[in-house]
Short mmCIF file of C-alpha atoms in Angstrom, two decimals:
data_model
loop_
_atom_site.label_atom_id
_atom_site.label_comp_id
_atom_site.label_asym_id
_atom_site.label_seq_id
_atom_site.Cartn_x
_atom_site.Cartn_y
_atom_site.Cartn_z
CA MET A 22 -31.80 69.20 43.81
CA HIS A 23 -31.34 67.53 40.43
CA GLN A 24 -34.48 66.79 38.34
CA ILE A 25 -35.02 63.07 37.84
CA ASP A 26 -35.47 61.73 34.36
CA LYS A 27 -36.97 58.59 32.75
CA ILE A 28 -33.78 56.57 33.39
CA ASP A 29 -33.73 57.61 37.10
CA ARG A 30 -37.38 56.53 37.37
CA ARG A 31 -36.51 53.17 35.84
CA ILE A 32 -33.71 52.75 38.36
CA LEU A 33 -36.09 53.59 41.20
CA ASN A 34 -38.77 51.19 39.91
CA ILE A 35 -36.24 48.33 39.70
CA LEU A 36 -34.91 49.08 43.18
CA GLN A 37 -38.48 49.01 44.58
CA ALA A 38 -38.94 45.49 43.26
CA ASP A 39 -35.43 44.23 44.15
CA GLY A 40 -33.32 46.33 46.46
CA ARG A 41 -30.58 43.67 46.41
CA ILE A 42 -29.90 43.88 42.66
CA THR A 43 -26.25 44.26 41.79
CA ASN A 44 -24.99 47.40 39.98
CA LEU A 45 -24.06 45.23 37.00
CA GLU A 46 -27.56 43.71 36.75
CA LEU A 47 -29.17 47.11 37.19
CA ALA A 48 -26.87 48.64 34.46
CA ASP A 49 -27.85 45.76 32.15
CA ARG A 50 -31.61 46.25 32.74
CA ILE A 51 -31.51 50.03 32.13
CA GLY A 52 -29.03 49.90 29.23
CA LEU A 53 -26.29 52.04 30.74
CA SER A 54 -22.69 51.34 31.66
CA PRO A 55 -22.07 50.16 35.24
CA THR A 56 -20.13 53.35 35.88
CA ALA A 57 -22.96 55.64 34.64
CA THR A 58 -25.51 53.47 36.57
CA SER A 59 -23.46 53.73 39.74
CA GLU A 60 -23.18 57.50 39.49
CA ARG A 61 -26.91 57.84 38.94
CA LEU A 62 -27.66 55.62 41.90
CA ARG A 63 -25.22 57.43 44.11
CA ARG A 64 -26.86 60.73 43.17
CA LEU A 65 -30.36 59.36 43.88
CA LEU A 66 -29.21 58.12 47.28
CA LYS A 67 -27.44 61.46 48.10
CA GLU A 68 -30.43 63.52 47.07
CA GLY A 69 -32.84 61.38 49.23
CA TYR A 70 -34.95 59.70 46.52
CA VAL A 71 -34.11 56.42 48.19
CA SER A 72 -34.81 56.52 51.92
CA GLY A 73 -33.34 53.15 52.78
CA PHE A 74 -33.06 49.45 52.03
CA GLY A 75 -34.50 46.61 54.02
CA ALA A 76 -36.05 43.13 53.91
CA ARG A 77 -39.79 42.56 53.92
CA LEU A 78 -40.52 40.09 56.62
CA ASP A 79 -43.51 37.77 56.89
CA PRO A 80 -45.54 38.88 59.93
CA GLN A 81 -47.51 35.60 60.03
CA LYS A 82 -44.34 33.44 60.35
CA LEU A 83 -42.97 35.75 62.98
CA GLY A 84 -46.10 35.64 65.18
CA PHE A 85 -47.59 39.05 64.27
CA GLY A 86 -50.65 37.92 62.38
CA LEU A 87 -53.10 40.59 63.62
CA LEU A 88 -52.99 43.86 61.67
CA VAL A 89 -55.00 46.65 63.24
CA PHE A 90 -55.72 50.17 62.08
CA ILE A 91 -56.71 52.67 64.73
CA GLU A 92 -58.33 56.05 64.35
CA VAL A 93 -57.23 58.38 67.11
CA MET A 94 -59.05 61.57 68.06
CA LEU A 95 -57.32 64.01 70.43
CA ASP A 96 -59.00 66.03 73.04
CA LYS A 97 -57.48 69.31 71.68
CA THR A 98 -56.01 70.13 68.37
CA THR A 99 -53.26 72.47 69.40
CA PRO A 100 -49.64 72.36 68.30
CA ASP A 101 -48.38 71.32 71.71
CA VAL A 102 -50.86 68.39 71.93
CA PHE A 103 -49.94 67.25 68.42
CA ASP A 104 -46.28 67.41 69.30
CA GLN A 105 -46.71 65.54 72.57
CA PHE A 106 -48.75 62.77 70.88
CA ALA A 107 -46.32 62.49 67.97
CA THR A 108 -43.34 62.20 70.26
CA ALA A 109 -45.02 59.56 72.44
CA ILE A 110 -46.44 57.37 69.55
CA LYS A 111 -42.94 57.12 68.01
CA GLN A 112 -41.81 55.21 71.13
CA ALA A 113 -44.42 52.39 70.74
CA PRO A 114 -42.78 49.41 69.00
CA ALA A 115 -46.13 47.93 67.88
CA VAL A 116 -46.86 51.04 65.84
CA LEU A 117 -45.68 50.47 62.22
CA GLU A 118 -46.98 53.80 60.87
CA CYS A 119 -48.76 56.82 62.19
CA HIS A 120 -50.26 59.50 59.99
CA MET A 121 -51.90 62.85 60.89
CA VAL A 122 -54.97 63.04 58.65
CA ALA A 123 -57.62 65.52 57.73
CA GLY A 124 -61.21 64.56 58.39
CA GLY A 125 -63.19 63.18 61.34
CA PHE A 126 -60.26 62.15 63.44
CA ASP A 127 -56.63 63.24 63.97
CA TYR A 128 -54.40 60.26 63.38
CA LEU A 129 -54.46 56.90 61.61
CA VAL A 130 -52.21 54.36 63.26
CA LYS A 131 -51.11 51.05 61.71
CA THR A 132 -50.10 48.29 64.19
CA ARG A 133 -49.24 44.62 64.32
CA PHE A 134 -49.88 42.20 67.15
CA GLU A 135 -49.66 38.47 68.04
CA ASP A 136 -53.38 38.33 68.79
CA MET A 137 -56.35 40.32 69.99
CA ALA A 138 -55.27 39.99 73.74
CA ALA A 139 -51.99 41.66 72.79
CA TYR A 140 -53.84 44.42 71.04
CA ARG A 141 -56.17 44.92 73.99
CA ASN A 142 -53.07 45.24 76.25
CA PHE A 143 -51.62 47.83 73.89
CA LEU A 144 -54.82 49.82 73.82
CA GLY A 145 -55.08 50.00 77.66
CA GLN A 146 -51.42 50.11 78.65
CA VAL A 147 -50.05 52.27 75.82
CA LEU A 148 -52.46 54.11 73.50
CA TRP A 149 -54.90 55.31 76.04
CA THR A 150 -52.04 56.63 78.21
CA LEU A 151 -50.65 58.81 75.40
CA PRO A 152 -51.06 62.60 75.75
CA GLY A 153 -54.33 64.04 74.48
CA VAL A 154 -56.07 60.75 73.46
CA LYS A 155 -59.78 61.29 73.68
CA GLU A 156 -61.27 58.64 71.46
CA THR A 157 -60.17 55.64 69.36
CA ARG A 158 -61.78 53.44 66.78
CA THR A 159 -60.30 49.98 65.93
CA TYR A 160 -60.36 48.25 62.61
CA ALA A 161 -58.95 44.71 62.73
CA VAL A 162 -57.93 43.56 59.28
CA MET A 163 -59.61 40.30 58.20
CA GLU A 164 -57.54 39.83 54.99
CA GLU A 165 -54.61 41.72 53.47
CA ILE A 166 -55.27 42.17 49.70
CA LYS A 167 -52.22 44.18 48.78
CA ASN A 168 -49.31 45.35 50.92
CA ASP A 169 -46.26 45.67 48.70
CA GLY A 170 -47.17 49.19 47.52
CA PRO A 171 -44.38 50.35 45.16
CA LEU A 172 -44.79 53.88 43.92
CA PRO A 173 -46.12 54.10 40.37
CA LEU A 174 -43.08 55.91 38.84
CA VAL A 175 -43.34 54.79 35.21
#
């Protein structure tokens, strides 16, 4: 894999802020020709530095105002239980992110719901039915302070 340089990092920073920028605008902002910029961007995409493009949606306007983080502890920490849980949690549409973590529990799950009743339904009908789930702790978010999280490349 090619080592990225300062110009590549600038391209990635700009794309994080505006994934819809045209190649011409991008070239102008980084000070390269459109051809050179296009070649760099093509390489960054091919090598997997950019994992995708998409729109950020407003969850409040779409009826998903309740953000909930859930700590999940499994009954056993064996590879097969980890694999079974991971396979099952990927099928839950309300789950935005799921991370295996080190510490006092096994997974941290980020979810979105219409309201607390919808979360309660998810907890009983989905999460508690997943393989190996022994214990959960719920953290309902009262206020989102920062959620745009670009990587600090420069």
